mmCIF file of N, CA and C in Angstrom:
data_model
loop_
_atom_site.group_PDB
_atom_site.id
_atom_site.type_symbol
_atom_site.label_atom_id
_atom_site.label_comp_id
_atom_site.label_asym_id
_atom_site.label_seq_id
_atom_site.Cartn_x
_atom_site.Cartn_y
_atom_site.Cartn_z
ATOM 1 N N MET A 2 -4.799 -31.468 -51.448
ATOM 2 C CA MET A 2 -4.156 -30.884 -50.312
ATOM 3 C C MET A 2 -5.100 -30.857 -49.116
ATOM 4 N N TRP A 3 -6.394 -30.482 -49.324
ATOM 5 C CA TRP A 3 -7.360 -30.432 -48.238
ATOM 6 C C TRP A 3 -8.207 -31.700 -48.180
ATOM 7 N N GLY A 4 -7.973 -32.630 -49.006
ATOM 8 C CA GLY A 4 -8.774 -33.849 -49.017
ATOM 9 C C GLY A 4 -9.500 -33.970 -50.328
ATOM 10 N N MET A 5 -10.652 -34.625 -50.261
ATOM 11 C CA MET A 5 -11.409 -34.924 -51.468
ATOM 12 C C MET A 5 -11.974 -33.660 -52.132
ATOM 13 N N SER A 6 -12.373 -32.688 -51.363
ATOM 14 C CA SER A 6 -12.926 -31.484 -51.982
ATOM 15 C C SER A 6 -11.876 -30.377 -51.981
ATOM 16 N N ASP A 7 -12.162 -29.346 -52.717
ATOM 17 C CA ASP A 7 -11.255 -28.204 -52.774
ATOM 18 C C ASP A 7 -11.634 -27.122 -51.760
ATOM 19 N N THR A 8 -12.463 -27.477 -50.777
ATOM 20 C CA THR A 8 -12.894 -26.504 -49.776
ATOM 21 C C THR A 8 -11.865 -26.442 -48.661
ATOM 22 N N PRO A 9 -11.365 -25.256 -48.349
ATOM 23 C CA PRO A 9 -10.386 -25.147 -47.255
ATOM 24 C C PRO A 9 -11.063 -25.448 -45.917
ATOM 25 N N PRO A 10 -10.300 -25.884 -44.942
ATOM 26 C CA PRO A 10 -10.893 -26.165 -43.638
ATOM 27 C C PRO A 10 -11.488 -24.895 -43.035
ATOM 28 N N GLU A 11 -12.542 -25.075 -42.242
ATOM 29 C CA GLU A 11 -13.202 -23.935 -41.590
ATOM 30 C C GLU A 11 -12.221 -23.242 -40.654
ATOM 31 N N SER A 12 -12.190 -21.936 -40.737
ATOM 32 C CA SER A 12 -11.371 -21.185 -39.794
ATOM 33 C C SER A 12 -12.309 -20.541 -38.781
ATOM 34 N N PRO A 13 -11.840 -20.390 -37.550
ATOM 35 C CA PRO A 13 -12.706 -19.789 -36.536
ATOM 36 C C PRO A 13 -13.097 -18.365 -36.907
ATOM 37 N N ASP A 14 -14.304 -17.998 -36.560
ATOM 38 C CA ASP A 14 -14.790 -16.651 -36.800
ATOM 39 C C ASP A 14 -14.398 -15.797 -35.595
ATOM 40 N N PHE A 15 -13.188 -15.246 -35.632
ATOM 41 C CA PHE A 15 -12.658 -14.491 -34.500
ATOM 42 C C PHE A 15 -13.470 -13.228 -34.222
ATOM 43 N N ASP A 16 -14.033 -12.624 -35.262
ATOM 44 C CA ASP A 16 -14.857 -11.429 -35.044
ATOM 45 C C ASP A 16 -16.091 -11.782 -34.214
ATOM 46 N N ALA A 17 -16.733 -12.891 -34.548
ATOM 47 C CA ALA A 17 -17.921 -13.315 -33.801
ATOM 48 C C ALA A 17 -17.546 -13.705 -32.376
ATOM 49 N N MET A 18 -16.411 -14.375 -32.219
ATOM 50 C CA MET A 18 -15.971 -14.763 -30.884
ATOM 51 C C MET A 18 -15.677 -13.528 -30.038
ATOM 52 N N THR A 19 -15.078 -12.520 -30.636
ATOM 53 C CA THR A 19 -14.776 -11.280 -29.922
ATOM 54 C C THR A 19 -16.062 -10.578 -29.518
ATOM 55 N N ARG A 20 -17.035 -10.535 -30.425
ATOM 56 C CA ARG A 20 -18.328 -9.920 -30.100
ATOM 57 C C ARG A 20 -18.999 -10.667 -28.958
ATOM 58 N N ASP A 21 -18.953 -12.005 -28.991
ATOM 59 C CA ASP A 21 -19.586 -12.805 -27.939
ATOM 60 C C ASP A 21 -18.952 -12.530 -26.581
ATOM 61 N N ILE A 22 -17.642 -12.534 -26.503
ATOM 62 C CA ILE A 22 -16.960 -12.320 -25.224
ATOM 63 C C ILE A 22 -17.130 -10.884 -24.749
ATOM 64 N N ALA A 23 -17.275 -9.949 -25.669
ATOM 65 C CA ALA A 23 -17.448 -8.545 -25.298
ATOM 66 C C ALA A 23 -18.777 -8.324 -24.577
ATOM 67 N N GLU A 24 -19.734 -9.194 -24.806
ATOM 68 C CA GLU A 24 -21.052 -9.054 -24.196
ATOM 69 C C GLU A 24 -21.125 -9.678 -22.802
ATOM 70 N N VAL A 25 -20.105 -10.397 -22.394
ATOM 71 C CA VAL A 25 -20.116 -11.085 -21.103
ATOM 72 C C VAL A 25 -19.500 -10.179 -20.044
ATOM 73 N N PRO A 26 -20.223 -9.937 -18.944
ATOM 74 C CA PRO A 26 -19.658 -9.119 -17.866
ATOM 75 C C PRO A 26 -18.431 -9.790 -17.248
ATOM 76 N N ALA A 27 -17.498 -8.974 -16.797
ATOM 77 C CA ALA A 27 -16.249 -9.490 -16.218
ATOM 78 C C ALA A 27 -16.506 -10.443 -15.055
ATOM 79 N N VAL A 28 -17.505 -10.137 -14.236
ATOM 80 C CA VAL A 28 -17.809 -11.006 -13.090
ATOM 81 C C VAL A 28 -18.156 -12.410 -13.568
ATOM 82 N N GLU A 29 -18.904 -12.510 -14.648
ATOM 83 C CA GLU A 29 -19.261 -13.822 -15.175
ATOM 84 C C GLU A 29 -18.035 -14.572 -15.685
ATOM 85 N N VAL A 30 -17.118 -13.867 -16.318
ATOM 86 C CA VAL A 30 -15.891 -14.510 -16.796
ATOM 87 C C VAL A 30 -15.090 -15.027 -15.607
ATOM 88 N N ILE A 31 -14.932 -14.214 -14.566
ATOM 89 C CA ILE A 31 -14.177 -14.623 -13.380
ATOM 90 C C ILE A 31 -14.828 -15.823 -12.715
ATOM 91 N N VAL A 32 -16.138 -15.784 -12.544
ATOM 92 C CA VAL A 32 -16.848 -16.894 -11.902
ATOM 93 C C VAL A 32 -16.739 -18.160 -12.747
ATOM 94 N N THR A 33 -16.857 -18.036 -14.047
ATOM 95 C CA THR A 33 -16.744 -19.199 -14.927
ATOM 96 C C THR A 33 -15.362 -19.832 -14.832
ATOM 97 N N VAL A 34 -14.330 -19.013 -14.844
ATOM 98 C CA VAL A 34 -12.966 -19.534 -14.707
ATOM 99 C C VAL A 34 -12.805 -20.214 -13.354
ATOM 100 N N ALA A 35 -13.339 -19.605 -12.294
ATOM 101 C CA ALA A 35 -13.237 -20.189 -10.955
ATOM 102 C C ALA A 35 -13.939 -21.539 -10.897
ATOM 103 N N VAL A 36 -15.121 -21.633 -11.474
ATOM 104 C CA VAL A 36 -15.857 -22.904 -11.473
ATOM 105 C C VAL A 36 -15.098 -23.958 -12.269
ATOM 106 N N ASN A 37 -14.497 -23.575 -13.383
ATOM 107 C CA ASN A 37 -13.700 -24.526 -14.167
ATOM 108 C C ASN A 37 -12.492 -25.016 -13.375
ATOM 109 N N LEU A 38 -11.828 -24.110 -12.658
ATOM 110 C CA LEU A 38 -10.701 -24.511 -11.810
ATOM 111 C C LEU A 38 -11.166 -25.451 -10.698
ATOM 112 N N MET A 39 -12.308 -25.153 -10.101
ATOM 113 C CA MET A 39 -12.853 -26.005 -9.046
ATOM 114 C C MET A 39 -13.160 -27.403 -9.585
ATOM 115 N N SER A 40 -13.791 -27.461 -10.734
ATOM 116 C CA SER A 40 -14.152 -28.752 -11.332
ATOM 117 C C SER A 40 -12.913 -29.570 -11.662
ATOM 118 N N ALA A 41 -11.931 -28.917 -12.257
ATOM 119 C CA ALA A 41 -10.691 -29.620 -12.609
ATOM 120 C C ALA A 41 -9.979 -30.111 -11.352
ATOM 121 N N ALA A 42 -9.946 -29.291 -10.302
ATOM 122 C CA ALA A 42 -9.300 -29.694 -9.048
ATOM 123 C C ALA A 42 -10.023 -30.880 -8.427
ATOM 124 N N ALA A 43 -11.343 -30.872 -8.464
ATOM 125 C CA ALA A 43 -12.108 -31.986 -7.911
ATOM 126 C C ALA A 43 -11.780 -33.296 -8.631
ATOM 127 N N VAL A 44 -11.678 -33.226 -9.942
ATOM 128 C CA VAL A 44 -11.317 -34.423 -10.719
ATOM 129 C C VAL A 44 -9.920 -34.896 -10.330
ATOM 130 N N LYS A 45 -8.979 -33.959 -10.231
ATOM 131 C CA LYS A 45 -7.597 -34.326 -9.885
ATOM 132 C C LYS A 45 -7.471 -34.814 -8.445
ATOM 133 N N LEU A 46 -8.447 -34.487 -7.595
ATOM 134 C CA LEU A 46 -8.463 -35.004 -6.227
ATOM 135 C C LEU A 46 -9.097 -36.394 -6.157
ATOM 136 N N GLY A 47 -9.606 -36.866 -7.284
ATOM 137 C CA GLY A 47 -10.239 -38.176 -7.310
ATOM 138 C C GLY A 47 -11.690 -38.138 -6.865
ATOM 139 N N LEU A 48 -12.337 -36.980 -6.952
ATOM 140 C CA LEU A 48 -13.701 -36.823 -6.474
ATOM 141 C C LEU A 48 -14.753 -37.022 -7.566
ATOM 142 N N SER A 49 -14.329 -37.413 -8.746
ATOM 143 C CA SER A 49 -15.280 -37.642 -9.833
ATOM 144 C C SER A 49 -15.759 -39.092 -9.786
ATOM 145 N N GLU A 50 -16.690 -39.423 -10.661
ATOM 146 C CA GLU A 50 -17.187 -40.801 -10.734
ATOM 147 C C GLU A 50 -16.056 -41.784 -11.008
ATOM 148 N N GLU A 51 -15.096 -41.360 -11.793
ATOM 149 C CA GLU A 51 -13.972 -42.223 -12.154
ATOM 150 C C GLU A 51 -12.983 -42.379 -10.999
ATOM 151 N N GLY A 52 -13.074 -41.491 -10.006
ATOM 152 C CA GLY A 52 -12.264 -41.583 -8.803
ATOM 153 C C GLY A 52 -10.772 -41.618 -9.044
ATOM 154 N N GLU A 53 -10.174 -42.711 -8.691
ATOM 155 C CA GLU A 53 -8.720 -42.863 -8.714
ATOM 156 C C GLU A 53 -8.112 -42.756 -10.114
ATOM 157 N N LYS A 54 -8.917 -42.993 -11.134
ATOM 158 C CA LYS A 54 -8.389 -43.005 -12.508
ATOM 159 C C LYS A 54 -7.691 -41.693 -12.867
ATOM 160 N N TYR A 55 -8.239 -40.562 -12.418
ATOM 161 C CA TYR A 55 -7.690 -39.257 -12.782
ATOM 162 C C TYR A 55 -7.011 -38.544 -11.612
ATOM 163 N N LYS A 56 -6.881 -39.226 -10.495
ATOM 164 C CA LYS A 56 -6.312 -38.595 -9.298
ATOM 165 C C LYS A 56 -4.844 -38.244 -9.520
ATOM 166 N N ASP A 57 -4.515 -36.986 -9.241
ATOM 167 C CA ASP A 57 -3.146 -36.495 -9.384
ATOM 168 C C ASP A 57 -3.009 -35.298 -8.437
ATOM 169 N N LEU A 58 -2.481 -35.546 -7.256
ATOM 170 C CA LEU A 58 -2.439 -34.506 -6.235
ATOM 171 C C LEU A 58 -1.523 -33.344 -6.600
ATOM 172 N N ASP A 59 -0.479 -33.601 -7.365
ATOM 173 C CA ASP A 59 0.394 -32.502 -7.791
ATOM 174 C C ASP A 59 -0.384 -31.530 -8.683
ATOM 175 N N GLU A 60 -1.154 -32.077 -9.601
ATOM 176 C CA GLU A 60 -1.977 -31.232 -10.473
ATOM 177 C C GLU A 60 -3.078 -30.548 -9.661
ATOM 178 N N ALA A 61 -3.676 -31.261 -8.716
ATOM 179 C CA ALA A 61 -4.727 -30.671 -7.874
ATOM 180 C C ALA A 61 -4.180 -29.490 -7.083
ATOM 181 N N ARG A 62 -2.968 -29.638 -6.559
ATOM 182 C CA ARG A 62 -2.342 -28.547 -5.795
ATOM 183 C C ARG A 62 -2.232 -27.287 -6.655
ATOM 184 N N LYS A 63 -1.795 -27.436 -7.888
ATOM 185 C CA LYS A 63 -1.648 -26.288 -8.787
ATOM 186 C C LYS A 63 -2.992 -25.624 -9.071
ATOM 187 N N LEU A 64 -4.003 -26.435 -9.324
ATOM 188 C CA LEU A 64 -5.325 -25.896 -9.627
ATOM 189 C C LEU A 64 -5.933 -25.178 -8.423
ATOM 190 N N ILE A 65 -5.781 -25.764 -7.238
ATOM 191 C CA ILE A 65 -6.322 -25.140 -6.030
ATOM 192 C C ILE A 65 -5.595 -23.838 -5.732
ATOM 193 N N THR A 66 -4.282 -23.829 -5.906
ATOM 194 C CA THR A 66 -3.523 -22.599 -5.688
ATOM 195 C C THR A 66 -3.931 -21.526 -6.690
ATOM 196 N N GLY A 67 -4.121 -21.904 -7.942
ATOM 197 C CA GLY A 67 -4.589 -20.951 -8.958
ATOM 198 C C GLY A 67 -5.961 -20.393 -8.623
ATOM 199 N N LEU A 68 -6.848 -21.257 -8.151
ATOM 200 C CA LEU A 68 -8.178 -20.819 -7.752
ATOM 201 C C LEU A 68 -8.098 -19.848 -6.580
ATOM 202 N N ALA A 69 -7.289 -20.183 -5.580
ATOM 203 C CA ALA A 69 -7.141 -19.305 -4.410
ATOM 204 C C ALA A 69 -6.584 -17.946 -4.826
ATOM 205 N N GLY A 70 -5.611 -17.939 -5.714
ATOM 206 C CA GLY A 70 -5.036 -16.679 -6.196
ATOM 207 C C GLY A 70 -6.051 -15.850 -6.959
ATOM 208 N N LEU A 71 -6.834 -16.499 -7.802
ATOM 209 C CA LEU A 71 -7.873 -15.801 -8.555
ATOM 210 C C LEU A 71 -8.897 -15.185 -7.607
ATOM 211 N N LEU A 72 -9.345 -15.948 -6.626
ATOM 212 C CA LEU A 72 -10.346 -15.428 -5.692
ATOM 213 C C LEU A 72 -9.775 -14.310 -4.830
ATOM 214 N N ASP A 73 -8.531 -14.450 -4.428
ATOM 215 C CA ASP A 73 -7.891 -13.396 -3.637
ATOM 216 C C ASP A 73 -7.764 -12.117 -4.464
ATOM 217 N N ALA A 74 -7.308 -12.248 -5.696
ATOM 218 C CA ALA A 74 -7.095 -11.078 -6.549
ATOM 219 C C ALA A 74 -8.401 -10.411 -6.964
ATOM 220 N N SER A 75 -9.469 -11.185 -7.072
ATOM 221 C CA SER A 75 -10.726 -10.616 -7.567
ATOM 222 C C SER A 75 -11.731 -10.330 -6.455
ATOM 223 N N ALA A 76 -11.334 -10.504 -5.214
ATOM 224 C CA ALA A 76 -12.269 -10.342 -4.087
ATOM 225 C C ALA A 76 -12.974 -8.997 -4.101
ATOM 226 N N THR A 77 -12.265 -7.943 -4.428
ATOM 227 C CA THR A 77 -12.894 -6.619 -4.422
ATOM 228 C C THR A 77 -13.669 -6.353 -5.712
ATOM 229 N N GLU A 78 -13.501 -7.196 -6.699
ATOM 230 C CA GLU A 78 -14.144 -6.979 -8.000
ATOM 231 C C GLU A 78 -15.467 -7.725 -8.140
ATOM 232 N N ILE A 79 -15.623 -8.808 -7.397
ATOM 233 C CA ILE A 79 -16.875 -9.564 -7.482
ATOM 234 C C ILE A 79 -17.609 -9.412 -6.155
ATOM 235 N N SER A 80 -18.901 -9.454 -6.202
ATOM 236 C CA SER A 80 -19.694 -9.258 -4.987
ATOM 237 C C SER A 80 -19.593 -10.471 -4.072
ATOM 238 N N SER A 81 -19.941 -10.289 -2.812
ATOM 239 C CA SER A 81 -19.933 -11.406 -1.875
ATOM 240 C C SER A 81 -20.963 -12.448 -2.297
ATOM 241 N N PHE A 82 -21.986 -12.033 -3.043
ATOM 242 C CA PHE A 82 -22.966 -12.967 -3.595
ATOM 243 C C PHE A 82 -22.268 -14.035 -4.430
ATOM 244 N N HIS A 83 -21.272 -13.631 -5.218
ATOM 245 C CA HIS A 83 -20.510 -14.566 -6.048
ATOM 246 C C HIS A 83 -19.342 -15.172 -5.281
ATOM 247 N N ALA A 84 -18.684 -14.360 -4.468
ATOM 248 C CA ALA A 84 -17.453 -14.803 -3.811
ATOM 249 C C ALA A 84 -17.696 -15.836 -2.714
ATOM 250 N N ALA A 85 -18.747 -15.695 -1.940
ATOM 251 C CA ALA A 85 -18.969 -16.585 -0.794
ATOM 252 C C ALA A 85 -19.054 -18.060 -1.186
ATOM 253 N N PRO A 86 -19.869 -18.436 -2.168
ATOM 254 C CA PRO A 86 -19.910 -19.862 -2.527
ATOM 255 C C PRO A 86 -18.599 -20.352 -3.143
ATOM 256 N N LEU A 87 -17.892 -19.468 -3.833
ATOM 257 C CA LEU A 87 -16.603 -19.867 -4.401
ATOM 258 C C LEU A 87 -15.585 -20.112 -3.292
ATOM 259 N N ARG A 88 -15.581 -19.255 -2.270
ATOM 260 C CA ARG A 88 -14.679 -19.464 -1.132
ATOM 261 C C ARG A 88 -15.027 -20.751 -0.388
ATOM 262 N N ASP A 89 -16.318 -21.039 -0.249
ATOM 263 C CA ASP A 89 -16.728 -22.288 0.396
ATOM 264 C C ASP A 89 -16.238 -23.500 -0.406
ATOM 265 N N GLY A 90 -16.386 -23.416 -1.713
ATOM 266 C CA GLY A 90 -15.903 -24.508 -2.569
ATOM 267 C C GLY A 90 -14.405 -24.671 -2.480
ATOM 268 N N LEU A 91 -13.690 -23.554 -2.439
ATOM 269 C CA LEU A 91 -12.234 -23.593 -2.305
ATOM 270 C C LEU A 91 -11.841 -24.273 -1.003
ATOM 271 N N LYS A 92 -12.489 -23.899 0.085
ATOM 272 C CA LYS A 92 -12.169 -24.506 1.380
ATOM 273 C C LYS A 92 -12.440 -26.009 1.353
ATOM 274 N N SER A 93 -13.526 -26.415 0.725
ATOM 275 C CA SER A 93 -13.834 -27.842 0.604
ATOM 276 C C SER A 93 -12.748 -28.583 -0.170
ATOM 277 N N LEU A 94 -12.271 -27.962 -1.232
ATOM 278 C CA LEU A 94 -11.192 -28.578 -2.009
ATOM 279 C C LEU A 94 -9.908 -28.660 -1.190
ATOM 280 N N GLN A 95 -9.606 -27.602 -0.443
ATOM 281 C CA GLN A 95 -8.404 -27.605 0.390
ATOM 282 C C GLN A 95 -8.487 -28.708 1.454
ATOM 283 N N LEU A 96 -9.650 -28.880 2.058
ATOM 284 C CA LEU A 96 -9.816 -29.942 3.052
ATOM 285 C C LEU A 96 -9.735 -31.324 2.407
ATOM 286 N N ALA A 97 -10.324 -31.475 1.227
ATOM 287 C CA ALA A 97 -10.246 -32.747 0.509
ATOM 288 C C ALA A 97 -8.801 -33.069 0.143
ATOM 289 N N PHE A 98 -8.044 -32.044 -0.219
ATOM 290 C CA PHE A 98 -6.625 -32.256 -0.539
ATOM 291 C C PHE A 98 -5.895 -32.754 0.706
ATOM 292 N N ARG A 99 -6.151 -32.124 1.833
ATOM 293 C CA ARG A 99 -5.496 -32.512 3.085
ATOM 294 C C ARG A 99 -5.822 -33.969 3.423
ATOM 295 N N GLU A 100 -7.081 -34.358 3.233
ATOM 296 C CA GLU A 100 -7.496 -35.741 3.513
ATOM 297 C C GLU A 100 -6.870 -36.736 2.544
ATOM 298 N N ALA A 101 -6.701 -36.335 1.297
ATOM 299 C CA ALA A 101 -6.167 -37.232 0.281
ATOM 300 C C ALA A 101 -4.657 -37.401 0.362
ATOM 301 N N SER A 102 -3.981 -36.474 1.016
ATOM 302 C CA SER A 102 -2.520 -36.510 1.085
ATOM 303 C C SER A 102 -2.052 -37.559 2.084
ATOM 304 N N LEU A 103 -1.089 -38.356 1.675
ATOM 305 C CA LEU A 103 -0.499 -39.339 2.594
ATOM 306 C C LEU A 103 0.266 -38.642 3.707
ATOM 307 N N VAL A 104 0.959 -37.564 3.353
ATOM 308 C CA VAL A 104 1.683 -36.761 4.330
ATOM 309 C C VAL A 104 1.118 -35.346 4.227
ATOM 310 N N PRO A 105 0.135 -35.019 5.076
ATOM 311 C CA PRO A 105 -0.503 -33.700 4.971
ATOM 312 C C PRO A 105 0.480 -32.554 5.193
ATOM 313 N N ASP A 106 0.226 -31.459 4.496
ATOM 314 C CA ASP A 106 1.025 -30.247 4.664
ATOM 315 C C ASP A 106 0.781 -29.673 6.056
ATOM 316 N N GLU A 107 1.763 -28.940 6.542
ATOM 317 C CA GLU A 107 1.585 -28.200 7.789
ATOM 318 C C GLU A 107 0.507 -27.142 7.564
ATOM 319 N N PRO A 108 -0.271 -26.787 8.598
ATOM 320 C CA PRO A 108 -1.254 -25.725 8.436
ATOM 321 C C PRO A 108 -0.597 -24.455 7.881
ATOM 322 N N GLY A 109 -1.220 -23.900 6.869
ATOM 323 C CA GLY A 109 -0.686 -22.710 6.215
ATOM 324 C C GLY A 109 0.200 -23.017 5.022
ATOM 325 N N GLN A 110 0.547 -24.310 4.838
ATOM 326 C CA GLN A 110 1.425 -24.693 3.740
ATOM 327 C C GLN A 110 0.697 -25.469 2.642
ATOM 328 N N GLY A 111 -0.588 -25.713 2.818
ATOM 329 C CA GLY A 111 -1.363 -26.453 1.824
ATOM 330 C C GLY A 111 -1.616 -25.619 0.591
ATOM 331 N N PRO A 112 -2.233 -26.229 -0.421
ATOM 332 C CA PRO A 112 -2.483 -25.499 -1.662
ATOM 333 C C PRO A 112 -3.383 -24.291 -1.440
ATOM 334 N N GLY A 113 -2.920 -23.147 -1.881
ATOM 335 C CA GLY A 113 -3.687 -21.915 -1.809
ATOM 336 C C GLY A 113 -3.707 -21.249 -0.446
ATOM 337 N N GLU A 114 -3.105 -21.886 0.562
ATOM 338 C CA GLU A 114 -3.181 -21.331 1.909
ATOM 339 C C GLU A 114 -2.352 -20.062 2.085
ATOM 340 N N LYS A 115 -1.449 -19.781 1.147
ATOM 341 C CA LYS A 115 -0.739 -18.502 1.243
ATOM 342 C C LYS A 115 -1.685 -17.357 0.932
ATOM 343 N N TYR A 116 -2.807 -17.657 0.266
ATOM 344 C CA TYR A 116 -3.815 -16.655 -0.042
ATOM 345 C C TYR A 116 -4.965 -16.654 0.967
ATOM 346 N N THR A 117 -5.295 -17.839 1.482
ATOM 347 C CA THR A 117 -6.480 -17.958 2.345
ATOM 348 C C THR A 117 -6.139 -18.030 3.825
ATOM 349 N N GLY A 118 -4.889 -18.310 4.138
ATOM 350 C CA GLY A 118 -4.527 -18.605 5.523
ATOM 351 C C GLY A 118 -4.748 -20.080 5.778
ATOM 352 N N PRO A 119 -4.326 -20.566 6.930
ATOM 353 C CA PRO A 119 -4.474 -21.986 7.236
ATOM 354 C C PRO A 119 -5.933 -22.436 7.185
ATOM 355 N N VAL A 120 -6.140 -23.640 6.690
ATOM 356 C CA VAL A 120 -7.477 -24.204 6.590
ATOM 357 C C VAL A 120 -7.555 -25.392 7.550
ATOM 358 N N TYR A 121 -8.553 -25.331 8.416
ATOM 359 C CA TYR A 121 -8.781 -26.397 9.380
ATOM 360 C C TYR A 121 -10.163 -26.988 9.147
ATOM 361 N N GLY A 122 -10.315 -28.273 9.462
ATOM 362 C CA GLY A 122 -11.609 -28.956 9.290
ATOM 363 C C GLY A 122 -12.601 -28.499 10.219
#
């Protein structure tokens, strides 16, 4: 049933995973999620080494909007030390999206701009 040996497949150690996550400050979790969203959006904008291979502006729009919402919702929870570079990265992604779009959104209608306000170059 499990293959050649009678050993069951490894199951995740949920207790250890819970202990590990319990030791991480909330700010670090928020920043990590934000960086992951930024990285994924950059890839979907075609900004990775592979460029056009993974470009998908619809997916990039969703990721950028999610990032903007996360930063807006957590602004009072994370210090400006953490928030400032994340906001700068978000703005860069929003501008890259505008440049990559064949038909750019009206100011204030781009990804995440309902949270950040219009983004201009």
